Amino acid sequence: MTAEDAKRDGADTETAAEKAVGGMRLVEDLVARVPGFADAYECHVMNEPRVLPHLFFWDVVQDTVASYLGEDMFEAPTGGTA
């Protein structure tokens, strides 16, 4: 590994760390502005070792779509044949 490779690898690590902090800040800002996402955030931080923005946003998308469709995420599915 050359000195240039090491420098580049260090820069990549720093960039990844900066992105992680930025993603966490984005999630926290969103929850602060939209109190309805607080439950999803609390559930996320209890189930994950740290804030994972991509997973949190997936949960938010699922909850938002279910709400728009009038579905209760915790209700047992209905329908089917008896």
XYZ file of N, CA and C in Angstrom:
246
model
N 0.853 -1.167 0.000
C 0.000 0.000 0.000
C 0.899 1.230 0.000
N 0.600 2.142 -0.876
C 1.382 3.369 -0.948
C 0.838 4.388 0.043
N 1.616 5.435 0.259
C 1.165 6.513 1.148
C -0.104 7.156 0.595
N -0.167 7.234 -0.724
C -1.363 7.821 -1.347
C -2.590 6.939 -1.098
N -2.405 5.610 -1.161
C -3.512 4.688 -0.883
C -3.990 4.839 0.561
N -3.055 4.933 1.484
C -3.411 5.087 2.897
C -4.157 6.395 3.122
N -3.677 7.443 2.476
C -4.336 8.742 2.620
C -5.763 8.655 2.085
N -5.933 8.022 0.929
C -7.251 7.886 0.335
C -8.150 7.038 1.231
N -7.637 5.944 1.771
C -8.430 5.090 2.656
C -8.852 5.849 3.903
N -7.969 6.657 4.452
C -8.306 7.471 5.612
C -9.387 8.483 5.287
N -9.311 9.064 4.110
C -10.320 10.038 3.688
C -11.664 9.346 3.515
N -11.661 8.116 2.980
C -12.909 7.378 2.811
C -13.544 7.077 4.165
N -12.730 6.711 5.146
C -13.239 6.431 6.477
C -13.824 7.679 7.103
N -13.137 8.782 6.950
C -13.639 10.030 7.501
C -14.947 10.420 6.831
N -15.031 10.255 5.542
C -16.245 10.579 4.823
C -17.393 9.685 5.285
N -17.148 8.414 5.497
C -18.179 7.496 5.974
C -18.661 7.910 7.361
N -17.730 8.299 8.230
C -18.105 8.744 9.574
C -18.929 10.022 9.510
N -18.522 10.938 8.643
C -19.276 12.177 8.485
C -20.680 11.895 7.963
N -20.796 10.952 7.022
C -22.106 10.591 6.488
C -22.978 9.980 7.578
N -22.397 9.145 8.421
C -23.160 8.516 9.502
C -23.689 9.566 10.466
N -22.859 10.518 10.826
C -23.288 11.589 11.733
C -24.372 12.427 11.066
N -24.186 12.729 9.785
C -25.181 13.511 9.053
C -26.508 12.781 8.957
N -26.460 11.464 8.728
C -27.685 10.674 8.653
C -28.413 10.638 9.982
N -27.654 10.489 11.067
C -28.252 10.479 12.389
C -28.881 11.839 12.696
N -28.190 12.902 12.329
C -28.715 14.252 12.558
C -30.005 14.464 11.763
N -30.029 13.974 10.519
C -31.228 14.097 9.686
C -32.419 13.393 10.333
N -32.203 12.188 10.832
C -33.280 11.442 11.489
C -33.765 12.194 12.721
N -32.844 12.659 13.547
C -33.224 13.369 14.765
C -33.944 14.672 14.450
N -33.517 15.387 13.426
C -34.207 16.619 13.017
C -35.616 16.318 12.522
N -35.765 15.243 11.759
C -37.076 14.861 11.252
C -38.023 14.531 12.402
N -37.544 13.762 13.359
C -38.380 13.390 14.507
C -38.749 14.633 15.320
N -37.833 15.584 15.428
C -38.118 16.818 16.164
C -39.198 17.638 15.456
N -39.191 17.631 14.136
C -40.169 18.420 13.366
C -41.496 17.697 13.155
N -41.471 16.368 13.187
C -42.687 15.575 12.978
C -42.861 14.662 14.189
N -43.525 15.153 15.229
C -43.667 14.377 16.462
C -44.335 13.021 16.263
N -45.101 12.861 15.211
C -45.750 11.581 14.939
C -44.773 10.449 14.664
N -43.533 10.787 14.345
C -42.510 9.770 14.087
C -41.758 9.367 15.357
N -42.104 9.957 16.491
C -41.378 9.691 17.737
C -41.477 8.221 18.143
N -42.664 7.613 18.004
C -42.805 6.201 18.376
C -41.936 5.309 17.501
N -41.923 5.595 16.201
C -41.095 4.806 15.283
C -39.622 4.961 15.648
N -39.220 6.175 16.022
C -37.828 6.423 16.405
C -37.473 5.658 17.681
N -38.345 5.723 18.671
C -38.088 5.028 19.937
C -37.972 3.523 19.706
N -38.852 2.978 18.886
C -38.795 1.554 18.560
C -37.489 1.227 17.835
N -37.088 2.107 16.928
C -35.853 1.887 16.156
C -34.628 1.851 17.063
N -34.512 2.829 17.952
C -33.313 2.885 18.797
C -33.287 1.762 19.833
N -34.448 1.197 20.165
C -34.464 0.060 21.091
C -34.053 -1.230 20.380
N -34.295 -1.315 19.073
C -34.049 -2.552 18.333
C -32.732 -2.578 17.572
N -32.097 -1.452 17.409
C -30.864 -1.366 16.633
C -29.719 -0.889 17.525
N -28.476 -1.263 17.202
C -27.339 -0.848 18.029
C -27.049 0.649 17.931
N -27.521 1.276 16.859
C -27.360 2.723 16.671
C -28.408 3.165 15.654
N -28.524 4.445 15.441
C -29.478 4.945 14.461
C -28.998 4.550 13.065
N -29.839 3.821 12.364
C -29.553 3.397 10.997
C -30.575 4.089 10.097
N -30.190 5.223 9.506
C -31.162 6.029 8.767
C -31.931 5.266 7.697
N -31.266 4.385 6.967
C -31.966 3.675 5.892
C -33.074 2.780 6.448
N -32.863 2.161 7.597
C -33.904 1.335 8.204
C -35.002 2.192 8.811
N -34.617 3.283 9.444
C -35.618 4.167 10.035
C -36.531 4.725 8.950
N -35.957 5.171 7.840
C -36.780 5.732 6.775
C -37.677 4.667 6.151
N -37.223 3.432 6.077
C -38.079 2.367 5.570
C -39.280 2.178 6.496
N -39.056 2.197 7.815
C -40.161 2.087 8.766
C -41.128 3.255 8.603
N -40.590 4.456 8.428
C -41.429 5.644 8.257
C -42.269 5.518 6.982
N -41.650 5.062 5.904
C -42.386 4.892 4.640
C -43.517 3.886 4.826
N -43.224 2.758 5.447
C -44.263 1.743 5.658
C -45.406 2.296 6.507
N -45.094 2.982 7.600
C -46.120 3.555 8.464
C -46.937 4.614 7.728
N -46.270 5.445 6.934
C -46.949 6.513 6.202
C -47.914 5.937 5.166
N -47.472 4.957 4.412
C -48.333 4.332 3.398
C -49.514 3.633 4.066
N -49.255 2.901 5.147
C -50.336 2.220 5.854
C -51.355 3.229 6.376
N -50.878 4.339 6.896
C -51.776 5.388 7.390
C -52.607 5.966 6.251
N -51.971 6.228 5.128
C -52.666 6.770 3.961
C -53.751 5.803 3.481
N -53.461 4.506 3.513
C -54.420 3.498 3.066
C -55.458 3.157 4.131
N -55.282 3.728 5.329
C -56.228 3.472 6.410
C -56.041 2.121 7.059
N -54.856 1.567 6.965
C -54.570 0.261 7.549
C -53.959 0.418 8.927
N -54.254 -0.522 9.799
C -53.639 -0.559 11.114
C -52.527 -1.592 11.061
N -51.293 -1.165 11.242
C -50.146 -2.060 11.120
C -50.176 -3.191 12.159
N -50.880 -2.985 13.273
C -50.872 -3.978 14.343
C -52.132 -4.843 14.369
N -52.985 -4.633 13.383
C -54.218 -5.392 13.308
C -53.981 -6.660 12.509
N -54.583 -7.749 12.922
C -54.443 -9.004 12.192
C -55.110 -8.869 10.830
N -54.527 -9.465 9.791
C -55.134 -9.392 8.460
C -56.513 -10.040 8.472
N -57.415 -9.453 7.709
C -58.758 -10.003 7.597
C -58.968 -10.528 6.193
N -60.045 -11.228 6.015
C -60.346 -11.744 4.683
C -59.906 -13.179 4.558
N -59.908 -13.672 3.358
C -59.551 -15.065 3.131
C -60.776 -15.940 3.175
N -60.578 -17.195 3.075
C -61.708 -18.127 3.087
C -61.798 -18.815 4.417
N -63.010 -19.191 4.775
C -63.220 -19.849 6.060
C -63.349 -21.342 5.878
